[in-house]
PDB file of C-alpha atoms in Angstrom:
ATOM      1  CA  MET A   1      12.100  16.921   5.887  1.00 60.00           C
ATOM      2  CA  LYS A   2       8.776  18.604   5.144  1.00 66.00           C
ATOM      3  CA  LYS A   3       9.188  20.842   8.185  1.00 70.00           C
ATOM      4  CA  LYS A   4      12.693  21.830   7.098  1.00 65.00           C
ATOM      5  CA  LEU A   5      11.433  22.836   3.646  1.00 63.00           C
ATOM      6  CA  GLU A   6       8.453  24.707   5.130  1.00 69.00           C
ATOM      7  CA  ASP A   7      10.733  26.636   7.495  1.00 72.00           C
ATOM      8  CA  ALA A   8      13.010  27.585   4.598  1.00 69.00           C
ATOM      9  CA  LYS A   9      10.195  29.452   2.759  1.00 71.00           C
ATOM     10  CA  GLY A  10      11.844  30.804  -0.423  1.00 70.00           C
ATOM     11  CA  LEU A  11      15.152  28.930   0.045  1.00 73.00           C
ATOM     12  CA  TRP A  12      13.747  25.494  -0.717  1.00 67.00           C
ATOM     13  CA  ARG A  13      15.752  25.217  -3.962  1.00 74.00           C
ATOM     14  CA  GLU A  14      19.020  25.478  -2.030  1.00 77.00           C
ATOM     15  CA  LEU A  15      17.839  23.003   0.633  1.00 74.00           C
ATOM     16  CA  LEU A  16      16.363  20.420  -1.730  1.00 74.00           C
ATOM     17  CA  PRO A  17      19.638  18.501  -2.335  1.00 75.00           C
ATOM     18  CA  GLU A  18      20.176  18.186   1.436  1.00 75.00           C
ATOM     19  CA  VAL A  19      16.626  16.967   1.979  1.00 73.00           C
ATOM     20  CA  LEU A  20      16.885  14.435  -0.849  1.00 72.00           C
ATOM     21  CA  TRP A  21      20.212  13.198   0.527  1.00 72.00           C
ATOM     22  CA  ALA A  22      18.598  12.749   3.932  1.00 74.00           C
ATOM     23  CA  TYR A  23      15.676  10.860   2.371  1.00 72.00           C
ATOM     24  CA  ARG A  24      17.965   8.514   0.453  1.00 72.00           C
ATOM     25  CA  THR A  25      20.249   7.759   3.397  1.00 74.00           C
ATOM     26  CA  VAL A  26      17.649   7.111   6.128  1.00 78.00           C
ATOM     27  CA  PRO A  27      16.273   3.561   6.467  1.00 78.00           C
ATOM     28  CA  LYS A  28      12.604   3.305   5.504  1.00 76.00           C
ATOM     29  CA  ILE A  29      10.087   1.636   7.807  1.00 73.00           C
ATOM     30  CA  SER A  30       8.672  -0.665   5.130  1.00 72.00           C
ATOM     31  CA  THR A  31      11.999  -2.042   3.903  1.00 74.00           C
ATOM     32  CA  ARG A  32      14.337  -1.410   6.860  1.00 73.00           C
ATOM     33  CA  GLU A  33      16.899  -0.413   4.241  1.00 80.00           C
ATOM     34  CA  MET A  34      18.213   2.840   2.833  1.00 79.00           C
ATOM     35  CA  PRO A  35      17.138   3.560  -0.763  1.00 78.00           C
ATOM     36  CA  TYR A  36      20.760   4.497  -1.532  1.00 76.00           C
ATOM     37  CA  SER A  37      22.068   1.107  -0.415  1.00 76.00           C
ATOM     38  CA  LEU A  38      19.413  -0.736  -2.429  1.00 74.00           C
ATOM     39  CA  VAL A  39      20.428   1.107  -5.596  1.00 74.00           C
ATOM     40  CA  TYR A  40      24.209   1.211  -5.212  1.00 73.00           C
ATOM     41  CA  GLY A  41      24.815  -1.827  -3.012  1.00 72.00           C
ATOM     42  CA  THR A  42      26.715   0.004  -0.277  1.00 69.00           C
ATOM     43  CA  ASP A  43      26.088   2.440   2.547  1.00 70.00           C
ATOM     44  CA  ALA A  44      26.384   6.104   1.763  1.00 70.00           C
ATOM     45  CA  VAL A  45      29.387   8.057   3.010  1.00 68.00           C
ATOM     46  CA  ILE A  46      28.423  11.574   3.922  1.00 66.00           C
ATOM     47  CA  PRO A  47      30.689  14.344   2.603  1.00 66.00           C
ATOM     48  CA  VAL A  48      31.836  15.250   6.126  1.00 63.00           C
ATOM     49  CA  GLU A  49      33.376  11.762   6.511  1.00 62.00           C
ATOM     50  CA  VAL A  50      35.442  12.304   3.362  1.00 61.00           C
ATOM     51  CA  TRP A  51      36.858  15.672   4.466  1.00 68.00           C
ATOM     52  CA  GLU A  52      37.140  14.797   8.167  1.00 69.00           C
ATOM     53  CA  PRO A  53      37.753  11.039   8.192  1.00 64.00           C
ATOM     54  CA  SER A  54      35.730   9.094  10.723  1.00 64.00           C
ATOM     55  CA  LEU A  55      36.741   5.800  12.275  1.00 64.00           C
ATOM     56  CA  ARG A  56      34.733   3.857   9.694  1.00 60.00           C
ATOM     57  CA  TYR A  57      36.265   5.761   6.783  1.00 60.00           C
ATOM     58  CA  SER A  58      39.865   5.781   8.050  1.00 61.00           C
ATOM     59  CA  ASN A  59      39.983   2.004   8.806  1.00 62.00           C
ATOM     60  CA  GLU A  60      39.294   1.100   5.190  1.00 61.00           C
ATOM     61  CA  SER A  61      42.399   0.379   3.149  1.00 58.00           C
ATOM     62  CA  GLU A  62      42.401   0.249  -0.637  1.00 63.00           C
ATOM     63  CA  PRO A  63      42.617  -3.585  -1.089  1.00 70.00           C
ATOM     64  CA  SER A  64      40.143  -4.408   1.691  1.00 71.00           C
ATOM     65  CA  ASN A  65      37.763  -1.737   0.408  1.00 69.00           C
ATOM     66  CA  ASP A  66      37.836  -3.320  -3.061  1.00 73.00           C
ATOM     67  CA  GLU A  67      37.143  -6.762  -1.607  1.00 79.00           C
ATOM     68  CA  SER A  68      34.285  -5.549   0.579  1.00 76.00           C
ATOM     69  CA  ARG A  69      32.817  -3.658  -2.386  1.00 73.00           C
ATOM     70  CA  LYS A  70      32.876  -6.809  -4.545  1.00 79.00           C
ATOM     71  CA  GLN A  71      31.223  -8.771  -1.735  1.00 79.00           C
ATOM     72  CA  ASP A  72      28.557  -6.072  -1.330  1.00 77.00           C
ATOM     73  CA  LEU A  73      27.810  -6.195  -5.049  1.00 77.00           C
ATOM     74  CA  ASP A  74      27.546  -9.998  -4.935  1.00 80.00           C
ATOM     75  CA  GLU A  75      25.036  -9.797  -2.077  1.00 81.00           C
ATOM     76  CA  ILE A  76      22.927  -6.911  -3.415  1.00 82.00           C
ATOM     77  CA  ASP A  77      20.430  -9.161  -5.233  1.00 86.00           C
ATOM     78  CA  GLU A  78      19.785 -11.149  -2.061  1.00 87.00           C
ATOM     79  CA  GLN A  79      19.420  -7.922  -0.090  1.00 84.00           C
ATOM     80  CA  ARG A  80      16.902  -6.559  -2.616  1.00 86.00           C
ATOM     81  CA  ASP A  81      14.912  -9.809  -2.531  1.00 89.00           C
ATOM     82  CA  MET A  82      14.743  -9.768   1.278  1.00 87.00           C
ATOM     83  CA  THR A  83      13.710  -6.099   1.196  1.00 87.00           C
ATOM     84  CA  TYR A  84      10.938  -6.904  -1.271  1.00 89.00           C
ATOM     85  CA  VAL A  85       9.688  -9.720   0.980  1.00 91.00           C
ATOM     86  CA  ARG A  86       9.638  -7.382   4.020  1.00 88.00           C
ATOM     87  CA  MET A  87       7.811  -4.713   2.034  1.00 87.00           C
ATOM     88  CA  ILE A  88       5.119  -7.170   0.864  1.00 90.00           C
ATOM     89  CA  ALA A  89       4.738  -8.543   4.407  1.00 89.00           C
ATOM     90  CA  GLN A  90       4.229  -5.052   5.776  1.00 88.00           C
ATOM     91  CA  LYS A  91       1.556  -4.323   3.172  1.00 88.00           C
ATOM     92  CA  GLN A  92      -0.258  -7.578   3.999  1.00 92.00           C
ATOM     93  CA  GLN A  93      -0.362  -6.842   7.719  1.00 90.00           C
ATOM     94  CA  PRO A  94      -3.417  -4.497   7.629  1.00 89.00           C
ATOM     95  CA  GLU A  95      -5.206  -6.946   5.334  1.00 88.00           C
ATOM     96  CA  ARG A  96      -4.643  -9.809   7.777  1.00 90.00           C
ATOM     97  CA  TYR A  97      -5.876  -7.647  10.657  1.00 90.00           C
ATOM     98  CA  TYR A  98      -9.054  -6.732   8.767  1.00 87.00           C
ATOM     99  CA  ASN A  99      -9.715 -10.285   7.589  1.00 85.00           C
ATOM    100  CA  LYS A 100      -9.271 -11.594  11.126  1.00 87.00           C
ATOM    101  CA  LYS A 101     -12.100  -9.314  12.328  1.00 83.00           C
ATOM    102  CA  ALA A 102     -14.391  -9.727   9.293  1.00 78.00           C
ATOM    103  CA  LYS A 103     -17.068 -12.373   9.335  1.00 76.00           C
ATOM    104  CA  VAL A 104     -17.365 -13.735   5.823  1.00 71.00           C
ATOM    105  CA  ARG A 105     -20.756 -15.043   4.849  1.00 75.00           C
ATOM    106  CA  PRO A 106     -20.891 -16.318   1.298  1.00 81.00           C
ATOM    107  CA  LEU A 107     -24.107 -15.622  -0.573  1.00 83.00           C
ATOM    108  CA  LYS A 108     -25.898 -18.590  -2.092  1.00 84.00           C
ATOM    109  CA  VAL A 109     -28.990 -19.321  -4.169  1.00 88.00           C
ATOM    110  CA  GLY A 110     -32.148 -18.650  -2.172  1.00 88.00           C
ATOM    111  CA  ASP A 111     -30.680 -15.896   0.051  1.00 89.00           C
ATOM    112  CA  TYR A 112     -32.322 -12.497   0.226  1.00 90.00           C
ATOM    113  CA  VAL A 113     -30.069  -9.528  -0.436  1.00 89.00           C
ATOM    114  CA  LEU A 114     -30.131  -5.765  -0.818  1.00 89.00           C
ATOM    115  CA  LYS A 115     -28.703  -4.263  -4.003  1.00 85.00           C
ATOM    116  CA  ALA A 116     -26.536  -1.118  -3.862  1.00 85.00           C
ATOM    117  CA  LYS A 117     -28.065   1.911  -5.528  1.00 83.00           C
ATOM    118  CA  THR A 118     -26.003   3.606  -8.205  1.00 81.00           C
ATOM    119  CA  GLN A 119     -25.660   7.376  -8.354  1.00 78.00           C
ATOM    120  CA  ALA A 120     -27.949   7.400 -11.406  1.00 79.00           C
ATOM    121  CA  SER A 121     -30.708   5.413  -9.695  1.00 76.00           C
ATOM    122  CA  LYS A 122     -30.808   7.554  -6.540  1.00 80.00           C
ATOM    123  CA  ASP A 123     -33.699   9.982  -6.216  1.00 81.00           C
ATOM    124  CA  PRO A 124     -32.241  13.527  -6.276  1.00 82.00           C
ATOM    125  CA  ARG A 125     -35.071  14.747  -4.003  1.00 86.00           C
ATOM    126  CA  GLU A 126     -33.840  12.465  -1.184  1.00 83.00           C
ATOM    127  CA  GLY A 127     -30.460  14.201  -1.048  1.00 81.00           C
ATOM    128  CA  LYS A 128     -27.541  12.748   0.879  1.00 82.00           C
ATOM    129  CA  LEU A 129     -29.807  11.228   3.540  1.00 84.00           C
ATOM    130  CA  GLY A 130     -31.538   8.927   1.049  1.00 83.00           C
ATOM    131  CA  THR A 131     -31.153   5.160   1.174  1.00 84.00           C
ATOM    132  CA  ASN A 132     -28.098   3.544  -0.378  1.00 86.00           C
ATOM    133  CA  TRP A 133     -29.672   0.101  -0.836  1.00 86.00           C
ATOM    134  CA  ASP A 134     -32.643  -1.081  -2.923  1.00 84.00           C
ATOM    135  CA  ARG A 135     -35.417  -3.326  -1.643  1.00 86.00           C
ATOM    136  CA  PRO A 136     -34.801  -7.029  -0.985  1.00 89.00           C
ATOM    137  CA  TYR A 137     -34.154  -9.406  -3.875  1.00 89.00           C
ATOM    138  CA  LYS A 138     -33.843 -13.187  -3.990  1.00 90.00           C
ATOM    139  CA  ILE A 139     -30.734 -14.805  -5.509  1.00 88.00           C
ATOM    140  CA  THR A 140     -31.779 -17.228  -8.258  1.00 88.00           C
ATOM    141  CA  ALA A 141     -28.376 -18.146  -9.736  1.00 87.00           C
ATOM    142  CA  THR A 142     -24.675 -17.399  -9.435  1.00 84.00           C
ATOM    143  CA  THR A 143     -22.581 -16.562 -12.487  1.00 79.00           C
ATOM    144  CA  ASN A 144     -19.054 -15.367 -11.807  1.00 73.00           C
ATOM    145  CA  LYS A 145     -17.365 -14.938  -8.477  1.00 70.00           C
ATOM    146  CA  GLY A 146     -19.349 -12.164  -6.796  1.00 69.00           C
ATOM    147  CA  SER A 147     -21.983 -11.786  -9.527  1.00 80.00           C
ATOM    148  CA  PHE A 148     -25.555 -13.068  -9.221  1.00 85.00           C
ATOM    149  CA  HIS A 149     -28.928 -13.266 -10.995  1.00 87.00           C
ATOM    150  CA  LEU A 150     -31.640 -11.714  -8.830  1.00 88.00           C
ATOM    151  CA  GLU A 151     -35.408 -11.893  -8.726  1.00 89.00           C
ATOM    152  CA  THR A 152     -37.724  -9.230  -7.301  1.00 87.00           C
ATOM    153  CA  MET A 153     -40.513 -10.153  -4.888  1.00 86.00           C
ATOM    154  CA  GLU A 154     -42.912  -9.886  -7.839  1.00 88.00           C
ATOM    155  CA  GLY A 155     -40.898 -12.418  -9.880  1.00 86.00           C
ATOM    156  CA  LYS A 156     -39.075 -10.093 -12.320  1.00 87.00           C
ATOM    157  CA  LEU A 157     -35.531 -11.318 -13.160  1.00 86.00           C
ATOM    158  CA  LEU A 158     -32.427  -9.070 -13.015  1.00 82.00           C
ATOM    159  CA  PRO A 159     -29.206 -10.399 -14.621  1.00 76.00           C
ATOM    160  CA  ASN A 160     -25.561 -10.094 -13.418  1.00 74.00           C
ATOM    161  CA  ILE A 161     -25.739  -7.985 -10.300  1.00 74.00           C
ATOM    162  CA  ALA A 162     -22.843  -7.362  -7.933  1.00 75.00           C
ATOM    163  CA  HIS A 163     -22.502  -5.100  -4.852  1.00 79.00           C
ATOM    164  CA  LEU A 164     -24.944  -6.950  -2.642  1.00 82.00           C
ATOM    165  CA  LYS A 165     -25.526  -7.086   1.099  1.00 83.00           C
ATOM    166  CA  TYR A 166     -27.158  -9.919   3.010  1.00 82.00           C
ATOM    167  CA  PHE A 167     -30.718  -9.120   4.139  1.00 85.00           C
ATOM    168  CA  ASN A 168     -32.364 -10.529   7.267  1.00 80.00           C
ATOM    169  CA  PHE A 169     -36.159 -10.614   7.519  1.00 72.00           C
TER     170      PHE A 169
END
């Protein structure tokens, strides 16, 4: 679609309805459904099928078309629910892949960690090659999930710190 609009140069206004029609009537990867069918509960009939009847269009009679339309409308909620489930599953797939490879090591009291430097605490003379982590700190207490009280090597306490990385001596 993007290529078609780019090739059209100044004619994109005339081609936009065709491109939008194509977008709405092509099944999406995430849902395996056409956006048109999710909104209206039926497959789209392209204008060519109306003027030059295809086999699908010509086999439909008025009473059977009404019955199939009612059935489609009854099943649309189920179809939308299944589409939503497929969409959520597709979004969770990269997360599962990452979590499978990640080695989670929970931080606990007594561990030594490095604290992330903020943009304000970075030395401007170091430039972009400066360190991103502060010296090692010792965890003295945990507060919320992912937030800790730290202590410097000299014994000074720092409250509620997040963005930590485990430090090995």
